Short mmCIF file of C-alpha atoms in Angstrom, two decimals:
data_model
loop_
_atom_site.label_atom_id
_atom_site.label_comp_id
_atom_site.label_asym_id
_atom_site.label_seq_id
_atom_site.Cartn_x
_atom_site.Cartn_y
_atom_site.Cartn_z
CA MET A 141 -30.18 -34.32 18.13
CA ALA A 142 -31.93 -34.43 14.75
CA VAL A 143 -34.83 -36.83 14.35
CA LEU A 144 -35.04 -39.04 11.28
CA GLU A 145 -38.20 -38.52 9.27
CA SER A 146 -39.66 -41.66 7.78
CA ARG A 147 -41.00 -41.56 4.23
CA CYS A 148 -42.48 -45.02 4.50
CA ASP A 149 -46.14 -45.32 3.51
CA VAL A 150 -47.61 -48.43 5.15
CA ASN A 151 -50.59 -48.21 2.80
CA ASP A 152 -48.43 -48.36 -0.32
CA PRO A 153 -49.13 -51.58 -2.29
CA ALA A 154 -45.36 -52.17 -2.60
CA PHE A 155 -45.00 -52.00 1.19
CA ARG A 156 -47.88 -54.42 1.69
CA GLU A 157 -46.46 -56.85 -0.85
CA ASN A 158 -43.02 -56.66 0.78
CA ARG A 159 -44.54 -57.43 4.15
CA ARG A 160 -46.58 -60.31 2.76
CA VAL A 161 -43.51 -61.91 1.20
CA TYR A 162 -41.41 -61.27 4.28
CA ASP A 163 -44.03 -62.87 6.51
CA GLY A 164 -43.26 -66.06 4.59
CA LEU A 165 -39.54 -65.66 5.32
CA ILE A 166 -40.26 -65.20 9.02
CA ALA A 167 -42.57 -68.23 9.09
CA ASP A 168 -39.82 -70.29 7.48
CA LEU A 169 -37.32 -69.01 10.06
CA GLN A 170 -39.64 -69.94 12.92
CA ALA A 171 -40.18 -73.42 11.45
CA LYS A 172 -36.43 -73.95 11.37
CA TYR A 173 -36.22 -72.76 14.98
CA GLN A 174 -38.65 -75.56 15.86
CA TRP A 175 -36.17 -78.02 14.31
CA ALA A 176 -33.48 -76.64 16.61
CA LEU A 177 -35.73 -76.74 19.69
CA GLY A 178 -36.73 -80.33 18.92
CA GLY A 179 -33.29 -81.66 19.80
CA GLY A 180 -32.74 -85.32 19.04
CA GLY A 181 -36.44 -86.08 18.57
CA GLU A 182 -39.22 -87.56 20.69
CA LYS A 183 -37.57 -90.95 21.24
CA MET A 184 -34.29 -89.52 22.51
CA ILE A 185 -36.09 -86.91 24.62
CA ALA A 186 -38.20 -89.65 26.25
CA ARG A 187 -35.03 -91.63 27.04
CA HIS A 188 -33.46 -88.45 28.46
CA HIS A 189 -36.45 -87.86 30.73
CA ALA A 190 -36.53 -91.51 31.79
CA ARG A 191 -33.05 -91.02 33.25
CA GLY A 192 -34.33 -88.13 35.36
CA LYS A 193 -32.61 -85.56 33.17
CA ILE A 194 -33.80 -82.09 32.19
CA LEU A 195 -33.61 -80.86 28.58
CA VAL A 196 -30.74 -78.54 27.78
CA ARG A 197 -32.71 -75.30 27.26
CA GLU A 198 -34.75 -76.00 30.39
CA ARG A 199 -31.47 -76.28 32.31
CA ILE A 200 -30.51 -72.87 30.98
CA ASP A 201 -33.91 -71.44 31.98
CA LEU A 202 -33.30 -72.65 35.54
CA LEU A 203 -29.74 -71.31 35.52
CA VAL A 204 -30.28 -67.72 34.40
CA ASP A 205 -31.92 -65.12 36.61
CA PRO A 206 -35.74 -65.03 36.41
CA MET A 207 -37.19 -62.61 33.84
CA THR A 208 -33.80 -61.93 32.24
CA PRO A 209 -33.02 -62.62 28.57
CA PHE A 210 -30.87 -65.40 27.18
CA LEU A 211 -29.32 -64.52 23.82
CA GLU A 212 -28.91 -67.86 22.08
CA LEU A 213 -26.20 -67.94 19.41
CA SER A 214 -26.21 -69.94 16.16
CA PRO A 215 -29.36 -71.97 16.93
CA LEU A 216 -29.46 -73.17 13.30
CA ALA A 217 -25.90 -74.47 13.23
CA ALA A 218 -25.67 -77.65 11.09
CA TRP A 219 -28.98 -76.92 9.35
CA GLY A 220 -29.09 -79.00 6.17
CA LEU A 221 -26.02 -81.03 7.15
CA TYR A 222 -25.89 -84.71 8.19
CA ASP A 223 -29.41 -85.19 6.82
CA ASN A 224 -30.57 -82.65 9.42
CA SER A 225 -29.77 -85.10 12.22
CA LEU A 226 -27.64 -82.64 14.24
CA PRO A 227 -29.98 -79.89 15.49
CA SER A 228 -28.06 -76.84 16.72
CA ALA A 229 -24.90 -78.91 16.19
CA GLY A 230 -25.74 -80.75 19.43
CA ILE A 231 -24.82 -77.78 21.61
CA VAL A 232 -26.55 -74.65 22.90
CA THR A 233 -24.49 -71.50 23.41
CA GLY A 234 -25.38 -67.98 24.38
CA ILE A 235 -25.20 -65.14 26.87
CA GLY A 236 -27.26 -64.87 30.03
CA THR A 237 -27.28 -63.31 33.49
CA ILE A 238 -26.66 -65.54 36.51
CA ARG A 239 -26.86 -64.03 39.98
CA GLY A 240 -26.42 -60.63 38.38
CA VAL A 241 -23.30 -61.64 36.43
CA THR A 242 -23.38 -61.72 32.63
CA CYS A 243 -21.87 -65.03 31.50
CA VAL A 244 -21.33 -67.08 28.38
CA ILE A 245 -23.16 -70.40 28.67
CA ILE A 246 -22.06 -73.52 26.76
CA ALA A 247 -24.40 -76.49 27.14
CA ASN A 248 -24.29 -79.92 25.50
CA ASP A 249 -27.53 -81.45 24.23
CA ALA A 250 -27.24 -85.16 25.03
CA THR A 251 -30.41 -85.95 23.06
CA VAL A 252 -28.42 -85.16 19.88
CA LYS A 253 -25.81 -87.86 19.17
CA GLY A 254 -25.17 -88.23 22.90
CA GLY A 255 -23.74 -84.70 23.05
CA SER A 256 -20.70 -85.78 21.04
CA PHE A 257 -18.66 -83.27 19.08
CA PHE A 258 -18.86 -82.91 15.31
CA LYS A 259 -17.01 -80.31 13.25
CA GLU A 260 -19.79 -77.74 13.68
CA THR A 261 -20.10 -78.53 17.39
CA VAL A 262 -16.45 -77.65 17.90
CA ARG A 263 -16.77 -74.46 15.82
CA LYS A 264 -19.77 -73.35 17.84
CA HIS A 265 -18.09 -74.17 21.17
CA ILE A 266 -14.95 -72.26 20.17
CA ARG A 267 -16.96 -69.31 18.88
CA ALA A 268 -18.68 -68.99 22.27
CA GLN A 269 -15.33 -69.15 24.07
CA ASP A 270 -13.88 -66.48 21.78
CA ILE A 271 -16.85 -64.23 22.60
CA ALA A 272 -16.09 -64.75 26.29
CA ILE A 273 -12.40 -63.92 25.77
CA GLU A 274 -13.02 -60.75 23.78
CA ASN A 275 -15.77 -59.49 26.06
CA ARG A 276 -14.10 -60.62 29.32
CA LEU A 277 -17.01 -62.80 30.48
CA PRO A 278 -17.07 -65.86 32.78
CA VAL A 279 -17.98 -69.15 31.10
CA VAL A 280 -20.43 -71.66 32.53
CA TYR A 281 -20.41 -75.18 31.03
CA LEU A 282 -23.42 -77.49 31.32
CA VAL A 283 -21.65 -80.72 30.48
CA ASP A 284 -23.41 -83.76 29.07
CA CYS A 285 -20.83 -84.81 26.56
CA GLY A 286 -19.68 -88.04 24.96
CA GLY A 287 -16.47 -86.47 23.66
CA ALA A 288 -15.43 -86.36 20.01
CA ASN A 289 -17.50 -88.25 17.45
CA LEU A 290 -15.18 -91.14 16.58
CA GLN A 291 -16.34 -91.37 12.97
CA ASN A 292 -15.36 -87.75 12.29
CA LEU A 293 -12.04 -87.51 14.09
CA GLU A 294 -10.26 -85.91 11.14
CA ASP A 295 -12.66 -82.95 11.43
CA VAL A 296 -12.61 -82.81 15.23
CA PHE A 297 -9.34 -83.97 16.73
CA PRO A 298 -5.95 -82.97 15.25
CA ASP A 299 -5.97 -79.28 14.28
CA GLN A 300 -5.54 -76.20 16.49
CA GLU A 301 -9.14 -75.10 15.92
CA HIS A 302 -10.48 -78.58 16.71
CA PHE A 303 -11.45 -80.13 20.06
CA GLY A 304 -8.07 -79.42 21.63
CA GLY A 305 -8.58 -75.73 20.91
CA THR A 306 -11.53 -75.67 23.31
CA PHE A 307 -9.32 -76.91 26.16
CA TYR A 308 -6.54 -74.49 25.24
CA ARG A 309 -8.96 -71.58 25.44
CA GLN A 310 -10.39 -72.83 28.71
CA CYS A 311 -6.91 -72.95 30.24
CA ARG A 312 -5.98 -69.51 28.92
CA MET A 313 -9.20 -67.94 30.19
CA SER A 314 -8.71 -69.41 33.65
CA ALA A 315 -5.15 -68.11 33.73
CA GLU A 316 -6.37 -64.64 32.72
CA GLY A 317 -8.89 -64.53 35.55
CA LEU A 318 -12.01 -65.32 33.54
CA PRO A 319 -13.87 -67.85 35.72
CA GLN A 320 -14.58 -71.30 34.27
CA LEU A 321 -17.42 -73.11 36.06
CA ALA A 322 -19.22 -76.33 35.21
CA ALA A 323 -21.99 -78.74 36.14
CA VAL A 324 -21.81 -82.36 34.94
CA PHE A 325 -25.13 -83.98 34.11
CA GLY A 326 -24.09 -87.09 32.20
CA GLU A 327 -21.20 -89.22 31.10
CA CYS A 328 -18.04 -87.25 30.31
CA THR A 329 -15.44 -89.50 28.82
CA ALA A 330 -12.15 -88.96 26.98
CA GLY A 331 -11.97 -85.33 25.81
CA GLY A 332 -15.33 -84.62 27.38
CA ALA A 333 -13.76 -85.22 30.80
CA TYR A 334 -11.43 -82.26 30.35
CA ILE A 335 -14.24 -79.70 30.26
CA PRO A 336 -15.08 -80.16 33.98
CA ALA A 337 -11.54 -81.18 34.93
CA LEU A 338 -10.18 -77.87 33.59
CA ALA A 339 -12.94 -75.84 35.25
CA ASP A 340 -12.06 -73.74 38.29
CA GLU A 341 -14.97 -75.27 40.18
CA PHE A 342 -17.64 -77.80 39.26
CA VAL A 343 -20.49 -79.95 40.54
CA MET A 344 -21.58 -83.48 39.58
CA VAL A 345 -25.06 -85.00 39.68
CA ALA A 346 -25.59 -88.33 41.47
CA GLY A 347 -26.52 -91.30 39.32
CA ASN A 348 -26.08 -89.90 35.82
CA ALA A 349 -22.83 -87.91 35.99
CA SER A 350 -19.44 -89.50 35.52
CA VAL A 351 -15.98 -88.22 34.59
CA HIS A 352 -13.26 -90.54 33.29
CA LEU A 353 -10.55 -90.38 30.66
CA GLY A 354 -11.47 -93.87 29.53
CA GLY A 355 -14.88 -95.43 29.97
CA PRO A 356 -15.49 -99.02 31.11
CA GLN A 357 -15.09 -100.35 27.56
CA ILE A 358 -11.73 -98.62 27.08
CA VAL A 359 -10.52 -99.76 30.50
CA LYS A 360 -11.45 -103.35 29.69
CA ALA A 361 -9.71 -103.20 26.32
CA ALA A 362 -6.60 -101.45 27.64
CA ILE A 363 -5.87 -103.12 31.01
CA LYS A 364 -8.46 -105.94 31.24
CA GLU A 365 -10.12 -104.37 34.30
CA ILE A 366 -13.86 -104.88 34.68
CA VAL A 367 -15.45 -101.84 36.33
CA ASP A 368 -18.81 -100.10 36.13
CA ARG A 369 -19.19 -96.45 35.21
CA ASP A 370 -20.21 -95.22 38.68
CA ARG A 371 -17.32 -96.87 40.47
CA LEU A 372 -14.91 -95.77 37.78
CA GLY A 373 -15.82 -92.09 37.77
CA GLY A 374 -19.19 -91.44 39.39
CA ALA A 375 -20.20 -88.32 41.27
CA PHE A 376 -19.92 -89.75 44.78
CA MET A 377 -16.48 -91.26 44.14
CA HIS A 378 -15.11 -88.01 42.71
CA ALA A 379 -16.63 -85.96 45.55
CA THR A 380 -15.39 -88.22 48.38
CA VAL A 381 -12.37 -90.17 47.11
CA SER A 382 -10.54 -88.52 44.22
CA GLY A 383 -11.53 -84.93 45.05
CA VAL A 384 -11.89 -84.26 41.33
CA SER A 385 -15.42 -82.88 41.83
CA ASP A 386 -15.84 -79.88 44.12
CA HIS A 387 -19.54 -80.43 44.80
CA TYR A 388 -22.06 -83.27 44.86
CA ALA A 389 -25.73 -82.85 43.97
CA ALA A 390 -28.57 -85.29 44.46
CA ASP A 391 -30.33 -84.18 41.26
CA GLU A 392 -30.05 -81.70 38.41
CA ARG A 393 -32.01 -78.92 40.07
CA GLU A 394 -29.71 -79.04 43.08
CA ALA A 395 -26.69 -78.98 40.75
CA ILE A 396 -28.01 -75.90 38.95
CA ALA A 397 -28.65 -74.19 42.30
CA LYS A 398 -25.07 -74.91 43.36
CA LEU A 399 -23.83 -73.60 40.02
CA ARG A 400 -25.75 -70.37 40.57
CA ASP A 401 -24.12 -70.11 44.00
CA MET A 402 -20.68 -70.54 42.40
CA VAL A 403 -21.37 -67.61 40.11
CA GLY A 404 -22.68 -65.57 43.03
CA ALA A 405 -19.41 -66.15 44.88
CA LEU A 406 -17.16 -65.05 42.00
CA SER A 407 -16.61 -61.44 43.11
CA PHE A 408 -16.67 -60.47 39.45
CA PRO A 409 -18.08 -56.92 39.26
CA GLN A 410 -19.39 -55.67 35.94
CA ARG A 411 -20.42 -52.11 35.12
CA LEU A 412 -21.22 -50.23 31.94
CA HIS A 413 -18.87 -47.64 30.47
CA GLY A 414 -19.66 -44.79 28.11
CA ASP A 415 -22.39 -42.21 27.61
CA ILE A 416 -25.25 -44.29 28.99
CA ARG A 417 -28.63 -42.56 28.80
CA PRO A 418 -32.20 -43.49 29.74
CA PRO A 419 -33.57 -45.69 26.94
CA ARG A 420 -36.40 -44.43 24.75
CA PRO A 421 -38.34 -46.31 22.08
CA PRO A 422 -38.02 -45.32 18.42
CA LEU A 423 -40.71 -43.04 17.00
CA TYR A 424 -41.44 -45.62 14.32
CA ASP A 425 -42.53 -49.22 14.72
CA PRO A 426 -39.80 -51.89 14.22
CA ALA A 427 -42.58 -54.21 12.98
CA GLU A 428 -42.58 -52.12 9.78
CA ILE A 429 -39.05 -53.20 8.83
CA PRO A 430 -40.13 -56.27 6.79
CA GLY A 431 -42.41 -54.09 4.66
CA ILE A 432 -39.56 -51.69 3.98
CA VAL A 433 -36.98 -54.32 3.11
CA GLY A 434 -38.84 -57.07 1.27
CA ALA A 435 -37.12 -60.12 -0.15
CA ASP A 436 -35.95 -58.79 -3.54
CA LEU A 437 -32.35 -57.62 -3.20
CA SER A 438 -32.53 -55.89 -6.59
CA ARG A 439 -34.95 -53.35 -5.06
CA PRO A 440 -33.01 -50.87 -2.90
CA PHE A 441 -34.23 -49.48 0.41
CA ASP A 442 -32.98 -46.53 2.43
CA GLN A 443 -31.10 -47.64 5.54
CA ARG A 444 -32.32 -44.46 7.25
CA GLU A 445 -35.70 -46.15 7.47
CA ILE A 446 -34.09 -49.05 9.34
CA VAL A 447 -32.08 -46.78 11.64
CA ALA A 448 -35.23 -44.79 12.45
CA ARG A 449 -36.81 -47.99 13.77
CA ILE A 450 -33.97 -49.25 15.95
CA VAL A 451 -32.42 -46.16 17.62
CA ASP A 452 -33.69 -44.29 20.66
CA GLY A 453 -36.21 -41.61 19.79
CA SER A 454 -35.30 -42.13 16.11
CA GLU A 455 -32.59 -39.53 16.80
CA PHE A 456 -29.54 -39.67 14.54
CA HIS A 457 -26.66 -37.23 14.13
CA GLU A 458 -25.66 -37.88 10.54
CA PHE A 459 -22.03 -37.35 9.52
CA LYS A 460 -21.22 -35.83 6.08
CA PRO A 461 -24.82 -36.14 4.85
CA LEU A 462 -24.02 -34.40 1.50
CA TYR A 463 -20.88 -36.40 0.70
CA GLY A 464 -20.49 -40.05 -0.29
CA ASP A 465 -24.24 -40.58 -0.19
CA THR A 466 -24.07 -44.32 -0.89
CA LEU A 467 -22.94 -44.74 2.71
CA LEU A 468 -24.82 -43.54 5.78
CA CYS A 469 -22.78 -42.64 8.87
CA GLY A 470 -23.90 -41.15 12.17
CA PHE A 471 -24.23 -41.29 15.94
CA ALA A 472 -27.20 -42.58 17.94
CA HIS A 473 -28.20 -44.58 21.04
CA ILE A 474 -29.86 -47.99 21.23
CA GLU A 475 -31.62 -48.72 24.55
CA GLY A 476 -29.53 -45.94 26.07
CA LEU A 477 -26.20 -47.27 24.77
CA PRO A 478 -24.11 -45.11 22.41
CA VAL A 479 -23.35 -46.38 18.92
CA GLY A 480 -21.85 -45.16 15.66
CA ILE A 481 -23.67 -46.55 12.63
CA ILE A 482 -22.20 -47.21 9.17
CA ALA A 483 -24.84 -48.42 6.70
CA ASN A 484 -24.73 -49.14 2.97
CA ASN A 485 -27.12 -47.34 0.68
CA GLY A 486 -25.49 -48.75 -2.44
CA VAL A 487 -22.10 -49.58 -3.91
CA LEU A 488 -18.98 -48.24 -2.14
CA PHE A 489 -17.33 -45.42 -4.13
CA SER A 490 -14.08 -43.69 -3.18
CA GLU A 491 -16.02 -40.84 -1.56
CA SER A 492 -18.21 -43.07 0.59
CA THR A 493 -15.18 -45.18 1.54
CA LEU A 494 -13.17 -42.16 2.72
CA LYS A 495 -16.23 -40.94 4.61
CA ALA A 496 -16.38 -44.25 6.48
CA VAL A 497 -12.67 -44.10 7.32
CA HIS A 498 -13.07 -40.60 8.76
CA PHE A 499 -16.13 -41.66 10.76
CA ILE A 500 -14.35 -44.73 12.17
CA GLU A 501 -11.62 -42.41 13.44
CA LEU A 502 -14.19 -40.22 15.19
CA CYS A 503 -15.73 -43.25 16.90
CA ASP A 504 -12.26 -44.40 17.89
CA GLN A 505 -11.47 -41.01 19.46
CA ARG A 506 -14.80 -40.83 21.26
CA HIS A 507 -14.85 -44.45 22.45
CA VAL A 508 -18.12 -45.11 20.60
CA PRO A 509 -18.75 -48.69 19.39
CA LEU A 510 -19.50 -49.26 15.71
CA LEU A 511 -22.49 -50.95 14.10
CA PHE A 512 -22.20 -51.94 10.42
CA LEU A 513 -25.43 -52.47 8.47
CA GLN A 514 -24.38 -54.35 5.34
CA ASN A 515 -26.26 -54.12 2.06
CA THR A 516 -23.83 -53.73 -0.83
CA THR A 517 -22.54 -55.43 -3.96
CA GLY A 518 -19.05 -54.24 -2.99
CA PHE A 519 -16.64 -51.51 -4.05
CA MET A 520 -17.09 -49.75 -7.38
CA VAL A 521 -15.15 -51.19 -10.32
CA GLY A 522 -14.16 -49.79 -13.70
CA SER A 523 -11.58 -47.43 -15.18
CA ASP A 524 -13.09 -44.28 -13.64
CA ALA A 525 -13.13 -45.89 -10.19
CA GLU A 526 -9.53 -47.08 -10.52
CA ARG A 527 -8.36 -43.65 -11.69
CA GLY A 528 -10.15 -42.25 -8.66
CA GLY A 529 -8.07 -44.48 -6.36
CA ILE A 530 -10.67 -47.04 -5.30
CA SER A 531 -8.02 -49.73 -4.74
CA LYS A 532 -6.16 -47.57 -2.22
CA HIS A 533 -9.26 -46.05 -0.64
CA SER A 534 -10.88 -49.44 -0.11
CA ALA A 535 -7.62 -50.61 1.48
CA LYS A 536 -7.80 -47.64 3.86
CA LEU A 537 -11.24 -48.77 4.98
CA VAL A 538 -10.08 -52.35 5.49
CA TYR A 539 -7.13 -50.99 7.51
CA ALA A 540 -9.35 -48.77 9.64
CA VAL A 541 -11.82 -51.59 10.37
CA SER A 542 -8.95 -53.91 11.30
CA ASN A 543 -7.29 -51.50 13.72
CA THR A 544 -10.07 -49.58 15.41
CA ARG A 545 -10.09 -50.34 19.11
CA VAL A 546 -13.79 -49.89 19.80
CA PRO A 547 -16.16 -52.86 19.71
CA ARG A 548 -17.70 -53.60 16.30
CA TYR A 549 -21.01 -55.24 15.52
CA THR A 550 -22.29 -56.34 12.11
CA LEU A 551 -25.77 -56.98 10.75
CA VAL A 552 -26.40 -58.13 7.18
CA THR A 553 -29.67 -56.46 6.17
CA GLY A 554 -29.44 -57.27 2.43
CA GLY A 555 -26.56 -58.30 0.20
CA SER A 556 -22.99 -58.65 1.44
CA TYR A 557 -20.70 -59.41 -1.45
CA GLY A 558 -17.00 -59.46 -2.25
CA ALA A 559 -14.62 -56.97 -0.69
CA GLY A 560 -17.63 -54.95 0.45
CA ASN A 561 -18.14 -57.64 3.09
CA TYR A 562 -14.57 -57.05 4.25
CA GLY A 563 -14.74 -53.27 4.30
CA MET A 564 -18.03 -53.42 6.20
CA SER A 565 -16.57 -55.56 9.00
CA GLY A 566 -17.46 -59.05 7.79
CA ARG A 567 -16.73 -62.17 9.80
CA GLY A 568 -13.10 -62.26 8.66
CA PHE A 569 -12.57 -58.98 10.51
CA ARG A 570 -13.82 -60.37 13.80
CA PRO A 571 -16.76 -58.19 14.83
CA ARG A 572 -17.89 -58.87 18.39
CA PHE A 573 -21.17 -60.25 16.99
CA MET A 574 -22.54 -60.73 13.48
CA PHE A 575 -26.15 -61.49 12.59
CA MET A 576 -28.16 -61.84 9.37
CA TRP A 577 -31.77 -61.25 8.41
CA PRO A 578 -33.63 -64.05 6.58
CA ASN A 579 -33.64 -62.03 3.32
CA ALA A 580 -29.86 -61.49 3.47
CA ARG A 581 -27.24 -62.97 1.16
CA LEU A 582 -23.51 -63.32 1.68
CA GLY A 583 -20.94 -64.40 -0.89
CA GLY A 584 -17.81 -63.61 -2.85
CA MET A 585 -19.95 -62.45 -5.80
CA ASN A 586 -23.64 -62.04 -6.35
CA PRO A 587 -25.20 -64.70 -8.59
CA ASP A 588 -25.52 -62.37 -11.60
CA VAL A 589 -21.87 -61.32 -11.60
CA GLY A 590 -20.45 -64.68 -10.52
CA SER A 591 -22.26 -66.72 -13.13
CA SER A 592 -21.46 -64.13 -15.82
CA VAL A 593 -17.74 -64.23 -15.05
CA LEU A 594 -17.57 -68.01 -15.17
CA MET A 595 -19.68 -68.13 -18.33
CA ASP A 596 -17.28 -65.72 -20.04
CA LEU A 597 -14.40 -68.01 -19.09
CA ARG A 598 -16.32 -71.03 -20.38
CA ARG A 599 -17.08 -69.35 -23.70
CA ALA A 600 -13.44 -68.33 -24.03
CA SER A 601 -12.49 -72.02 -23.89
CA ILE A 602 -15.09 -73.11 -26.44
CA SER A 603 -12.50 -73.91 -29.13
CA ARG A 604 -10.70 -76.31 -26.78
CA ASN A 605 -13.82 -77.66 -25.12
CA PRO A 606 -16.82 -77.48 -27.50
CA ALA A 607 -20.39 -77.21 -26.22
CA THR A 608 -23.81 -76.59 -27.70
CA GLU A 609 -25.93 -73.58 -26.77
CA GLU A 610 -28.22 -75.91 -24.81
CA GLU A 611 -25.25 -77.23 -22.83
CA LEU A 612 -24.03 -73.70 -22.17
CA ALA A 613 -27.48 -72.64 -20.99
CA ALA A 614 -27.66 -75.63 -18.64
CA TYR A 615 -24.18 -74.81 -17.32
CA GLU A 616 -25.19 -71.19 -16.71
CA ALA A 617 -28.29 -72.31 -14.78
CA GLU A 618 -26.13 -74.66 -12.71
CA LEU A 619 -23.69 -71.83 -11.91
CA ARG A 620 -26.47 -69.48 -10.86
CA ALA A 621 -28.02 -72.14 -8.63
CA MET A 622 -24.63 -72.75 -7.02
CA PHE A 623 -24.11 -69.06 -6.23
CA GLU A 624 -27.68 -68.76 -4.94
CA THR A 625 -27.30 -71.79 -2.68
CA LYS A 626 -23.93 -70.82 -1.26
CA SER A 627 -24.99 -67.25 -0.47
CA ASP A 628 -28.23 -68.31 1.23
CA PRO A 629 -28.39 -67.20 4.89
CA TYR A 630 -29.17 -70.72 6.09
CA TYR A 631 -26.16 -72.11 4.22
CA CYS A 632 -24.07 -69.49 6.03
CA THR A 633 -25.52 -69.92 9.50
CA ALA A 634 -25.32 -73.73 9.27
CA ARG A 635 -21.55 -73.35 8.96
CA ILE A 636 -21.43 -70.73 11.76
CA TRP A 637 -20.29 -67.89 9.51
CA ASP A 638 -22.54 -65.65 11.62
CA ASP A 639 -23.97 -65.73 15.14
CA GLY A 640 -27.49 -66.41 13.98
CA ILE A 641 -30.36 -65.34 11.74
CA ILE A 642 -32.71 -62.98 13.55
CA ASP A 643 -36.20 -61.66 12.92
CA PRO A 644 -35.79 -57.99 11.80
CA ARG A 645 -38.44 -56.99 14.33
CA ASP A 646 -36.11 -58.22 17.13
CA THR A 647 -33.08 -56.29 15.86
CA ARG A 648 -33.16 -53.49 18.42
CA THR A 649 -33.36 -55.93 21.35
CA VAL A 650 -30.57 -58.18 20.03
CA LEU A 651 -28.27 -55.24 19.29
CA ALA A 652 -28.91 -53.72 22.72
CA LEU A 653 -27.89 -56.96 24.45
CA CYS A 654 -24.69 -57.10 22.40
CA LEU A 655 -23.86 -53.43 22.98
CA ALA A 656 -24.37 -53.90 26.72
CA VAL A 657 -21.90 -56.80 26.74
CA GLY A 658 -19.31 -54.66 24.94
CA ALA A 659 -19.89 -51.69 27.24
CA MET A 660 -18.74 -53.75 30.24
CA GLN A 661 -15.11 -53.16 29.23
CA PRO A 662 -13.44 -49.77 29.76
CA PRO A 663 -12.04 -48.00 26.68
CA GLN A 664 -8.59 -49.14 25.58
CA PRO A 665 -5.89 -46.63 26.58
CA GLY A 666 -3.20 -45.12 24.39
CA PRO A 667 -2.98 -42.95 21.27
CA ARG A 668 -5.38 -43.77 18.49
CA PRO A 669 -4.49 -44.03 14.79
CA VAL A 670 -5.40 -41.20 12.44
CA TYR A 671 -6.98 -43.17 9.63
CA ARG A 672 -8.15 -40.29 7.46
CA MET A 673 -4.64 -38.93 6.84
#
């Protein structure tokens, strides 16, 4: 297979300046990670430890197999919301290996608002369950949950994608043979009680764990009964009297050990499908990516330079290299796993769009998963583009992305705007995983175009709604700031529009983990659509 040749000069002043600026972006990302890792703060962590409890990420470390990775998802959920008082939305989700079985892990952080569910908590919980459903993975719940936050019930309780949706998915997964296992570490009341109760098998920890539909306060208010939490729904009662709990553990470490044994007893074989090869490192250093990309989206970069630093041996079989050159398409391997790559090198013209449709069909026929590297302002506009059929050709790409039956993965490496986000497998088109880099932007329009459009509309209404030039200038600045803010990667990840912001230098590792998860399912049978016709 052909080897990509890098034209990057690490001694170029532009490269050095890009890397210097990007180092600041990475430092900012790492500082925000510290916010997520800090949980509910020192006071709440001390109270947690005083109760003999282990912190949520330490529980996960004990749960997963030694020296195996844990891919945490959306660690910066709720960043900038609720006065930054809800780190990681009060829940940790991700993918890890337990007794050799790859599982989705959903773990409440009781140091953050008692592990109660806010809007973003529910979204993150559901997103993890949907990943488990699509990738056919068992789910392990580390439950330390106070149920729905009572002051935000309108955002948590009534709708189908609210708290009830988590239970619906748990029931459906169990019925479809996807194991649902749990360990209870704290008080699980009201809706929180259903997480372990709906599990196929679960363990409770003595002293701290309890499961009850109504806590002592609710029982007193409803039926005037005075009862303490342990007698009402403690671990020993549920293990010996009600039979609700399947296992009893003296402490958290014993509970985690029992949970590992549950996974080990699943009889849930997993093997990889496809053209799996021995992994080889790229010829070029992934640490050079920040210097290639920089932080200025107005300065283009060649996605071949990125591909050369993430694929095995920097080998890449490019498809239609002389046609539709604003889009790069080709076949490669990442850590031995096959992948078809579609990457923007500019705006999407009719030619590049048709090229992508044809390439998607080839990947569909060959059972090769697709990786989209997004960096585009969208599809070309204008009279020439419309006469060339861009409306229909862009629709063909949207159709092909929607109906291809191979796994899709998306990484925003630069700008992702308008319908270009859709055609390049944006979140609305349900890629298996979607990540962003800290320089990335995502929005319906870029700030230049968006503010210009709205300013034209404002000036058109000037006779009905007069304004001075100073007022118009202030309005334009306000519009630009709005578009900048709402396309910022942290604004996006806070609302769980992606699965996390990642350091570009970690891209190859993150993508390999995701590709491995997708490769555990055999190819879908049946005839495949012919998109290019």
